[in-house]
Short mmCIF file of N, CA, C and O in Angstrom, two decimals:
data_model
loop_
_atom_site.label_atom_id
_atom_site.label_comp_id
_atom_site.label_asym_id
_atom_site.label_seq_id
_atom_site.Cartn_x
_atom_site.Cartn_y
_atom_site.Cartn_z
N GLN A 1 -14.43 -41.75 21.82
CA GLN A 1 -15.71 -41.31 21.31
C GLN A 1 -16.84 -42.06 21.98
O GLN A 1 -16.64 -43.17 22.45
N VAL A 2 -18.00 -41.45 22.00
CA VAL A 2 -19.17 -42.04 22.61
C VAL A 2 -20.07 -42.58 21.51
O VAL A 2 -20.36 -41.89 20.53
N GLN A 3 -20.52 -43.81 21.70
CA GLN A 3 -21.46 -44.43 20.78
C GLN A 3 -22.80 -44.57 21.49
O GLN A 3 -22.86 -45.04 22.63
N LEU A 4 -23.87 -44.18 20.82
CA LEU A 4 -25.21 -44.28 21.35
C LEU A 4 -26.03 -45.17 20.43
O LEU A 4 -26.08 -44.94 19.22
N VAL A 5 -26.67 -46.17 21.01
CA VAL A 5 -27.47 -47.11 20.24
C VAL A 5 -28.84 -47.23 20.86
O VAL A 5 -28.97 -47.67 22.01
N GLU A 6 -29.87 -46.87 20.10
CA GLU A 6 -31.24 -46.97 20.56
C GLU A 6 -31.80 -48.35 20.25
O GLU A 6 -31.41 -48.99 19.27
N SER A 7 -32.76 -48.77 21.06
CA SER A 7 -33.46 -50.01 20.82
C SER A 7 -34.83 -49.95 21.48
O SER A 7 -35.10 -49.08 22.30
N GLY A 8 -35.68 -50.88 21.11
CA GLY A 8 -36.98 -50.99 21.74
C GLY A 8 -38.13 -50.38 20.98
O GLY A 8 -39.28 -50.49 21.42
N GLY A 9 -37.86 -49.74 19.86
CA GLY A 9 -38.93 -49.19 19.07
C GLY A 9 -39.77 -50.28 18.44
O GLY A 9 -39.39 -51.44 18.38
N GLY A 10 -40.94 -49.89 17.97
CA GLY A 10 -41.82 -50.85 17.34
C GLY A 10 -43.19 -50.27 17.12
O GLY A 10 -43.39 -49.06 17.14
N LEU A 11 -44.13 -51.17 16.92
CA LEU A 11 -45.52 -50.80 16.64
C LEU A 11 -46.36 -51.04 17.88
O LEU A 11 -46.30 -52.11 18.50
N VAL A 12 -47.16 -50.05 18.24
CA VAL A 12 -48.03 -50.16 19.40
C VAL A 12 -49.34 -49.46 19.09
O VAL A 12 -49.38 -48.50 18.32
N GLN A 13 -50.42 -49.95 19.66
CA GLN A 13 -51.71 -49.33 19.46
C GLN A 13 -51.87 -48.10 20.33
O GLN A 13 -51.24 -47.98 21.39
N ALA A 14 -52.68 -47.18 19.87
CA ALA A 14 -52.96 -45.98 20.65
C ALA A 14 -53.45 -46.35 22.05
O ALA A 14 -54.26 -47.26 22.22
N GLY A 15 -52.94 -45.64 23.04
CA GLY A 15 -53.25 -45.92 24.42
C GLY A 15 -52.30 -46.89 25.09
O GLY A 15 -52.33 -47.03 26.31
N GLY A 16 -51.46 -47.52 24.30
CA GLY A 16 -50.52 -48.48 24.83
C GLY A 16 -49.25 -47.83 25.33
O GLY A 16 -49.10 -46.61 25.34
N SER A 17 -48.31 -48.68 25.72
CA SER A 17 -47.05 -48.23 26.28
C SER A 17 -45.88 -48.90 25.58
O SER A 17 -46.00 -50.00 25.03
N LEU A 18 -44.76 -48.24 25.63
CA LEU A 18 -43.54 -48.76 25.04
C LEU A 18 -42.36 -48.15 25.77
O LEU A 18 -42.41 -46.97 26.14
N ARG A 19 -41.32 -48.93 25.98
CA ARG A 19 -40.10 -48.42 26.56
C ARG A 19 -38.97 -48.58 25.58
O ARG A 19 -38.70 -49.68 25.09
N ILE A 20 -38.30 -47.48 25.29
CA ILE A 20 -37.15 -47.52 24.42
C ILE A 20 -35.89 -47.23 25.24
O ILE A 20 -35.94 -46.58 26.28
N SER A 21 -34.78 -47.75 24.76
CA SER A 21 -33.53 -47.67 25.49
C SER A 21 -32.44 -47.06 24.63
O SER A 21 -32.48 -47.12 23.41
N CYS A 22 -31.47 -46.49 25.30
CA CYS A 22 -30.30 -45.94 24.64
C CYS A 22 -29.08 -46.39 25.43
O CYS A 22 -28.89 -45.97 26.58
N ALA A 23 -28.27 -47.22 24.82
CA ALA A 23 -27.06 -47.71 25.46
C ALA A 23 -25.86 -46.92 24.98
O ALA A 23 -25.64 -46.78 23.78
N ALA A 24 -25.10 -46.42 25.92
CA ALA A 24 -23.90 -45.66 25.62
C ALA A 24 -22.67 -46.53 25.84
O ALA A 24 -22.58 -47.25 26.84
N SER A 25 -21.75 -46.45 24.93
CA SER A 25 -20.50 -47.19 25.06
C SER A 25 -19.34 -46.29 24.69
O SER A 25 -19.52 -45.21 24.12
N GLY A 26 -18.15 -46.74 25.00
CA GLY A 26 -16.99 -45.93 24.77
C GLY A 26 -16.80 -44.92 25.88
O GLY A 26 -17.09 -45.20 27.04
N ARG A 27 -16.37 -43.74 25.53
CA ARG A 27 -16.10 -42.71 26.52
C ARG A 27 -17.38 -42.16 27.12
O ARG A 27 -18.34 -41.87 26.41
N THR A 28 -17.38 -42.04 28.44
CA THR A 28 -18.50 -41.43 29.15
C THR A 28 -17.99 -40.29 30.01
O THR A 28 -16.78 -40.16 30.26
N PHE A 29 -18.91 -39.46 30.51
CA PHE A 29 -18.55 -38.28 31.26
C PHE A 29 -19.26 -38.28 32.61
O PHE A 29 -20.41 -38.70 32.72
N SER A 30 -18.56 -37.80 33.64
CA SER A 30 -19.13 -37.77 34.97
C SER A 30 -20.24 -36.72 35.11
O SER A 30 -21.14 -36.88 35.93
N ARG A 31 -20.18 -35.66 34.34
CA ARG A 31 -21.22 -34.64 34.31
C ARG A 31 -21.74 -34.54 32.88
O ARG A 31 -21.10 -33.97 32.01
N ASN A 32 -22.89 -35.11 32.68
CA ASN A 32 -23.41 -35.26 31.34
C ASN A 32 -24.93 -35.23 31.39
O ASN A 32 -25.55 -35.61 32.38
N TYR A 33 -25.52 -34.78 30.31
CA TYR A 33 -26.96 -34.79 30.14
C TYR A 33 -27.32 -35.66 28.95
O TYR A 33 -26.73 -35.53 27.88
N MET A 34 -28.29 -36.51 29.14
CA MET A 34 -28.80 -37.34 28.07
C MET A 34 -30.20 -36.88 27.72
O MET A 34 -30.98 -36.50 28.59
N GLY A 35 -30.51 -36.92 26.44
CA GLY A 35 -31.81 -36.47 26.00
C GLY A 35 -32.41 -37.36 24.93
O GLY A 35 -31.72 -38.18 24.30
N TRP A 36 -33.70 -37.20 24.78
CA TRP A 36 -34.43 -37.84 23.70
C TRP A 36 -35.07 -36.77 22.82
O TRP A 36 -35.68 -35.82 23.33
N PHE A 37 -34.90 -36.91 21.53
CA PHE A 37 -35.58 -36.10 20.54
C PHE A 37 -36.39 -37.01 19.64
O PHE A 37 -36.16 -38.21 19.60
N ARG A 38 -37.33 -36.44 18.92
CA ARG A 38 -38.09 -37.24 17.96
C ARG A 38 -38.36 -36.43 16.71
O ARG A 38 -38.45 -35.20 16.74
N GLN A 39 -38.49 -37.15 15.62
CA GLN A 39 -38.74 -36.51 14.34
C GLN A 39 -39.75 -37.33 13.56
O GLN A 39 -39.49 -38.46 13.17
N ALA A 40 -40.91 -36.74 13.35
CA ALA A 40 -41.94 -37.36 12.53
C ALA A 40 -41.70 -37.01 11.07
O ALA A 40 -40.99 -36.05 10.74
N LEU A 41 -42.30 -37.79 10.18
CA LEU A 41 -42.15 -37.54 8.76
C LEU A 41 -42.61 -36.13 8.41
O LEU A 41 -43.70 -35.72 8.78
N GLY A 42 -41.76 -35.41 7.72
CA GLY A 42 -42.08 -34.07 7.30
C GLY A 42 -42.02 -33.03 8.39
O GLY A 42 -42.41 -31.88 8.17
N LYS A 43 -41.54 -33.40 9.57
CA LYS A 43 -41.49 -32.49 10.70
C LYS A 43 -40.05 -32.25 11.15
O LYS A 43 -39.13 -32.95 10.76
N GLU A 44 -39.89 -31.24 11.99
CA GLU A 44 -38.59 -30.96 12.57
C GLU A 44 -38.30 -31.95 13.70
O GLU A 44 -39.20 -32.57 14.25
N ARG A 45 -37.02 -32.06 14.03
CA ARG A 45 -36.62 -32.89 15.15
C ARG A 45 -36.82 -32.10 16.44
O ARG A 45 -36.18 -31.07 16.65
N ASP A 46 -37.69 -32.59 17.29
CA ASP A 46 -38.10 -31.85 18.48
C ASP A 46 -37.64 -32.53 19.76
O ASP A 46 -37.55 -33.75 19.84
N PHE A 47 -37.41 -31.71 20.75
CA PHE A 47 -37.02 -32.18 22.07
C PHE A 47 -38.16 -32.93 22.74
O PHE A 47 -39.32 -32.53 22.65
N VAL A 48 -37.81 -34.02 23.42
CA VAL A 48 -38.79 -34.81 24.16
C VAL A 48 -38.51 -34.76 25.66
O VAL A 48 -39.37 -34.40 26.45
N ALA A 49 -37.30 -35.13 26.05
CA ALA A 49 -36.96 -35.21 27.47
C ALA A 49 -35.45 -35.22 27.63
O ALA A 49 -34.72 -35.57 26.71
N ALA A 50 -35.00 -34.86 28.82
CA ALA A 50 -33.58 -34.90 29.14
C ALA A 50 -33.41 -35.28 30.60
O ALA A 50 -34.31 -35.07 31.43
N ILE A 51 -32.25 -35.82 30.91
CA ILE A 51 -31.94 -36.21 32.28
C ILE A 51 -30.48 -35.93 32.56
O ILE A 51 -29.62 -36.14 31.70
N ARG A 52 -30.20 -35.44 33.76
CA ARG A 52 -28.82 -35.28 34.19
C ARG A 52 -28.29 -36.63 34.60
O ARG A 52 -28.88 -37.29 35.47
N TRP A 53 -27.20 -37.04 34.00
CA TRP A 53 -26.68 -38.38 34.24
C TRP A 53 -26.32 -38.62 35.69
O TRP A 53 -26.67 -39.65 36.26
N GLY A 54 -25.64 -37.67 36.29
CA GLY A 54 -25.17 -37.86 37.65
C GLY A 54 -26.25 -37.76 38.70
O GLY A 54 -26.35 -38.62 39.59
N GLY A 55 -27.07 -36.73 38.63
CA GLY A 55 -28.04 -36.48 39.67
C GLY A 55 -29.45 -36.95 39.39
O GLY A 55 -30.24 -37.11 40.33
N GLY A 56 -29.78 -37.16 38.12
CA GLY A 56 -31.08 -37.67 37.77
C GLY A 56 -32.18 -36.65 37.58
O GLY A 56 -33.34 -37.03 37.40
N SER A 57 -31.86 -35.36 37.62
CA SER A 57 -32.87 -34.34 37.36
C SER A 57 -33.42 -34.50 35.96
O SER A 57 -32.67 -34.78 35.02
N THR A 58 -34.72 -34.33 35.81
CA THR A 58 -35.37 -34.59 34.54
C THR A 58 -36.08 -33.36 34.01
O THR A 58 -36.50 -32.48 34.77
N TYR A 59 -36.25 -33.33 32.70
CA TYR A 59 -36.89 -32.22 32.00
C TYR A 59 -37.71 -32.80 30.86
O TYR A 59 -37.29 -33.76 30.20
N TYR A 60 -38.88 -32.22 30.62
CA TYR A 60 -39.79 -32.77 29.62
C TYR A 60 -40.39 -31.67 28.75
O TYR A 60 -40.64 -30.56 29.21
N ALA A 61 -40.62 -32.02 27.51
CA ALA A 61 -41.43 -31.17 26.66
C ALA A 61 -42.87 -31.20 27.16
O ALA A 61 -43.35 -32.21 27.68
N ASP A 62 -43.56 -30.08 27.00
CA ASP A 62 -44.94 -30.00 27.47
C ASP A 62 -45.83 -31.07 26.84
O ASP A 62 -46.77 -31.56 27.48
N SER A 63 -45.53 -31.45 25.62
CA SER A 63 -46.37 -32.39 24.91
C SER A 63 -46.34 -33.80 25.49
O SER A 63 -47.23 -34.60 25.20
N VAL A 64 -45.33 -34.11 26.30
CA VAL A 64 -45.21 -35.46 26.84
C VAL A 64 -45.28 -35.51 28.36
O VAL A 64 -45.25 -36.60 28.94
N LYS A 65 -45.38 -34.37 29.01
CA LYS A 65 -45.45 -34.35 30.47
C LYS A 65 -46.66 -35.16 30.95
O LYS A 65 -47.75 -35.03 30.42
N GLY A 66 -46.41 -35.98 31.95
CA GLY A 66 -47.47 -36.82 32.49
C GLY A 66 -47.65 -38.13 31.77
O GLY A 66 -48.37 -39.00 32.27
N ARG A 67 -47.03 -38.27 30.60
CA ARG A 67 -47.15 -39.51 29.84
C ARG A 67 -45.82 -40.25 29.70
O ARG A 67 -45.79 -41.48 29.73
N PHE A 68 -44.75 -39.51 29.52
CA PHE A 68 -43.43 -40.10 29.32
C PHE A 68 -42.58 -39.92 30.56
O PHE A 68 -42.69 -38.92 31.28
N ILE A 69 -41.70 -40.89 30.80
CA ILE A 69 -40.77 -40.83 31.92
C ILE A 69 -39.38 -41.18 31.42
O ILE A 69 -39.19 -42.25 30.82
N ILE A 70 -38.42 -40.31 31.67
CA ILE A 70 -37.04 -40.59 31.33
C ILE A 70 -36.31 -41.05 32.58
O ILE A 70 -36.53 -40.52 33.68
N SER A 71 -35.46 -42.04 32.44
CA SER A 71 -34.69 -42.55 33.56
C SER A 71 -33.36 -43.07 33.05
O SER A 71 -33.15 -43.18 31.84
N ARG A 72 -32.49 -43.38 33.98
CA ARG A 72 -31.20 -43.92 33.56
C ARG A 72 -30.67 -44.91 34.58
O ARG A 72 -31.01 -44.87 35.77
N ASP A 73 -29.85 -45.82 34.10
CA ASP A 73 -29.13 -46.77 34.93
C ASP A 73 -27.66 -46.51 34.65
O ASP A 73 -27.14 -46.95 33.62
N ASN A 74 -27.01 -45.81 35.56
CA ASN A 74 -25.63 -45.44 35.29
C ASN A 74 -24.68 -46.63 35.30
O ASN A 74 -23.62 -46.59 34.66
N ALA A 75 -25.05 -47.69 36.01
CA ALA A 75 -24.23 -48.89 36.00
C ALA A 75 -24.21 -49.55 34.63
O ALA A 75 -23.23 -50.20 34.25
N LYS A 76 -25.30 -49.41 33.89
CA LYS A 76 -25.41 -49.99 32.56
C LYS A 76 -25.16 -48.98 31.46
O LYS A 76 -25.23 -49.33 30.28
N ASN A 77 -24.91 -47.73 31.83
CA ASN A 77 -24.73 -46.66 30.85
C ASN A 77 -25.90 -46.61 29.87
O ASN A 77 -25.71 -46.49 28.66
N THR A 78 -27.09 -46.69 30.42
CA THR A 78 -28.29 -46.77 29.60
C THR A 78 -29.32 -45.76 30.08
O THR A 78 -29.54 -45.63 31.29
N VAL A 79 -29.94 -45.08 29.15
CA VAL A 79 -31.05 -44.18 29.44
C VAL A 79 -32.30 -44.75 28.80
O VAL A 79 -32.25 -45.34 27.72
N TYR A 80 -33.43 -44.59 29.48
CA TYR A 80 -34.68 -45.15 29.03
C TYR A 80 -35.72 -44.05 28.83
O TYR A 80 -35.68 -43.01 29.48
N LEU A 81 -36.65 -44.32 27.96
CA LEU A 81 -37.82 -43.48 27.83
C LEU A 81 -39.04 -44.37 27.88
O LEU A 81 -39.29 -45.15 26.95
N GLN A 82 -39.76 -44.29 28.99
CA GLN A 82 -41.01 -45.02 29.14
C GLN A 82 -42.13 -44.15 28.59
O GLN A 82 -42.35 -43.04 29.07
N MET A 83 -42.82 -44.65 27.59
CA MET A 83 -43.86 -43.91 26.91
C MET A 83 -45.20 -44.57 27.21
O MET A 83 -45.42 -45.73 26.86
N ASN A 84 -46.08 -43.82 27.84
CA ASN A 84 -47.40 -44.31 28.20
C ASN A 84 -48.47 -43.49 27.50
O ASN A 84 -48.23 -42.37 27.05
N SER A 85 -49.67 -44.05 27.44
CA SER A 85 -50.80 -43.37 26.82
C SER A 85 -50.43 -42.83 25.45
O SER A 85 -50.69 -41.67 25.11
N LEU A 86 -49.83 -43.68 24.65
CA LEU A 86 -49.32 -43.26 23.36
C LEU A 86 -50.44 -42.85 22.42
O LEU A 86 -51.53 -43.43 22.43
N LYS A 87 -50.14 -41.85 21.62
CA LYS A 87 -51.07 -41.31 20.64
C LYS A 87 -50.48 -41.46 19.25
O LYS A 87 -49.27 -41.51 19.10
N PRO A 88 -51.31 -41.52 18.22
CA PRO A 88 -50.77 -41.59 16.87
C PRO A 88 -49.79 -40.46 16.56
O PRO A 88 -48.82 -40.68 15.81
N GLU A 89 -50.00 -39.29 17.12
CA GLU A 89 -49.09 -38.18 16.88
C GLU A 89 -47.73 -38.35 17.54
O GLU A 89 -46.83 -37.55 17.30
N ASP A 90 -47.57 -39.38 18.38
CA ASP A 90 -46.26 -39.71 18.92
C ASP A 90 -45.40 -40.49 17.93
O ASP A 90 -44.22 -40.72 18.20
N THR A 91 -45.99 -40.91 16.83
CA THR A 91 -45.25 -41.66 15.83
C THR A 91 -44.08 -40.83 15.30
O THR A 91 -44.27 -39.70 14.84
N ALA A 92 -42.89 -41.38 15.39
CA ALA A 92 -41.69 -40.66 14.98
C ALA A 92 -40.49 -41.59 15.11
O ALA A 92 -40.58 -42.67 15.70
N VAL A 93 -39.39 -41.13 14.57
CA VAL A 93 -38.11 -41.73 14.89
C VAL A 93 -37.59 -41.05 16.14
O VAL A 93 -37.50 -39.82 16.19
N TYR A 94 -37.27 -41.83 17.14
CA TYR A 94 -36.79 -41.30 18.41
C TYR A 94 -35.28 -41.43 18.47
O TYR A 94 -34.73 -42.51 18.27
N TYR A 95 -34.63 -40.31 18.75
CA TYR A 95 -33.18 -40.24 18.78
C TYR A 95 -32.68 -39.99 20.19
O TYR A 95 -33.19 -39.12 20.89
N CYS A 96 -31.67 -40.72 20.56
CA CYS A 96 -30.97 -40.50 21.81
C CYS A 96 -29.81 -39.54 21.55
O CYS A 96 -29.14 -39.62 20.52
N ALA A 97 -29.57 -38.64 22.49
CA ALA A 97 -28.50 -37.67 22.33
C ALA A 97 -27.79 -37.44 23.66
O ALA A 97 -28.39 -37.55 24.73
N GLY A 98 -26.52 -37.09 23.56
CA GLY A 98 -25.73 -36.80 24.74
C GLY A 98 -25.15 -35.40 24.68
O GLY A 98 -24.67 -34.97 23.64
N ARG A 99 -25.20 -34.72 25.82
CA ARG A 99 -24.61 -33.39 25.96
C ARG A 99 -23.51 -33.50 27.00
O ARG A 99 -23.78 -33.80 28.16
N ALA A 100 -22.29 -33.25 26.58
CA ALA A 100 -21.14 -33.53 27.43
C ALA A 100 -20.98 -32.53 28.57
O ALA A 100 -20.58 -32.91 29.67
N TYR A 101 -21.29 -31.27 28.32
CA TYR A 101 -21.05 -30.21 29.30
C TYR A 101 -22.22 -29.26 29.37
O TYR A 101 -23.08 -29.22 28.48
N GLY A 102 -22.22 -28.46 30.43
CA GLY A 102 -23.16 -27.37 30.54
C GLY A 102 -24.49 -27.77 31.15
O GLY A 102 -24.63 -28.79 31.81
N THR A 103 -25.47 -26.92 30.92
CA THR A 103 -26.80 -27.07 31.49
C THR A 103 -27.70 -27.85 30.55
O THR A 103 -27.37 -28.04 29.38
N PRO A 104 -28.84 -28.31 31.06
CA PRO A 104 -29.77 -28.99 30.17
C PRO A 104 -30.21 -28.10 29.02
O PRO A 104 -30.28 -26.88 29.15
N SER A 105 -30.52 -28.73 27.90
CA SER A 105 -30.89 -27.98 26.72
C SER A 105 -31.93 -28.75 25.92
O SER A 105 -31.89 -29.98 25.85
N ASP A 106 -32.85 -27.99 25.31
CA ASP A 106 -33.81 -28.58 24.38
C ASP A 106 -33.47 -28.24 22.94
O ASP A 106 -34.29 -28.46 22.04
N VAL A 107 -32.27 -27.73 22.73
CA VAL A 107 -31.82 -27.36 21.40
C VAL A 107 -30.89 -28.44 20.89
O VAL A 107 -29.86 -28.73 21.49
N ARG A 108 -31.24 -29.03 19.77
CA ARG A 108 -30.48 -30.19 19.32
C ARG A 108 -29.04 -29.88 18.96
O ARG A 108 -28.17 -30.74 19.09
N SER A 109 -28.76 -28.66 18.53
CA SER A 109 -27.40 -28.30 18.18
C SER A 109 -26.48 -28.26 19.39
O SER A 109 -25.25 -28.27 19.23
N ASN A 110 -27.03 -28.23 20.59
CA ASN A 110 -26.22 -28.22 21.80
C ASN A 110 -25.80 -29.61 22.25
O ASN A 110 -25.05 -29.74 23.21
N TYR A 111 -26.27 -30.63 21.58
CA TYR A 111 -25.91 -31.99 21.92
C TYR A 111 -24.73 -32.45 21.09
O TYR A 111 -24.61 -32.12 19.90
N ASP A 112 -23.87 -33.22 21.72
CA ASP A 112 -22.59 -33.59 21.13
C ASP A 112 -22.61 -34.95 20.43
O ASP A 112 -21.84 -35.18 19.49
N TYR A 113 -23.45 -35.84 20.88
CA TYR A 113 -23.48 -37.20 20.37
C TYR A 113 -24.90 -37.62 20.07
O TYR A 113 -25.83 -37.27 20.80
N TRP A 114 -25.05 -38.40 19.01
CA TRP A 114 -26.38 -38.83 18.56
C TRP A 114 -26.38 -40.30 18.17
O TRP A 114 -25.41 -40.80 17.59
N GLY A 115 -27.47 -40.97 18.48
CA GLY A 115 -27.70 -42.29 17.96
C GLY A 115 -28.36 -42.22 16.60
O GLY A 115 -28.66 -41.14 16.07
N GLN A 116 -28.61 -43.38 16.02
CA GLN A 116 -29.22 -43.45 14.69
C GLN A 116 -30.73 -43.45 14.72
O GLN A 116 -31.37 -43.31 13.68
N GLY A 117 -31.31 -43.59 15.89
CA GLY A 117 -32.75 -43.52 16.03
C GLY A 117 -33.43 -44.87 16.02
O GLY A 117 -32.91 -45.85 15.50
N THR A 118 -34.60 -44.90 16.62
CA THR A 118 -35.45 -46.08 16.61
C THR A 118 -36.87 -45.65 16.29
O THR A 118 -37.36 -44.65 16.81
N GLN A 119 -37.51 -46.39 15.41
CA GLN A 119 -38.84 -46.03 14.94
C GLN A 119 -39.91 -46.46 15.94
O GLN A 119 -39.95 -47.62 16.36
N VAL A 120 -40.76 -45.52 16.30
CA VAL A 120 -41.93 -45.80 17.12
C VAL A 120 -43.16 -45.45 16.29
O VAL A 120 -43.30 -44.32 15.84
N THR A 121 -44.02 -46.42 16.09
CA THR A 121 -45.24 -46.22 15.32
C THR A 121 -46.44 -46.54 16.19
O THR A 121 -46.54 -47.64 16.75
N VAL A 122 -47.34 -45.58 16.30
CA VAL A 122 -48.55 -45.74 17.11
C VAL A 122 -49.73 -45.79 16.16
O VAL A 122 -49.99 -44.83 15.43
N SER A 123 -50.43 -46.89 16.16
CA SER A 123 -51.56 -47.08 15.27
C SER A 123 -52.86 -46.73 15.97
O SER A 123 -52.99 -46.83 17.20
N SER A 124 -53.84 -46.33 15.18
CA SER A 124 -55.15 -45.98 15.72
C SER A 124 -56.15 -47.08 15.46
O SER A 124 -55.89 -48.02 14.70
#
């Protein structure tokens, strides 16, 4: 089984930056997609970004394009989300997810593994 553990969340002022990490342990896959979702209080869990583990192709929600960058270090089995120009509306629990097979997806039901989330709070 694959275990995903997020870290790096915290409190940051609007306009600031934060990098969160997702470390994968246990079983890994040579062709895999990793993604980030977020869920604000009272809101649905929405897609943020995804990356192909092997090749590094990236995909972003329109709401974060130009501000967030997803990357990975395959030697460390870790995926990162660099968040810049943060806004209060970015406040949410950020979840790391893994998709074992197939094409990239922004649908959470298509992901096979999930972390427990890390809280990101952006103050004004």
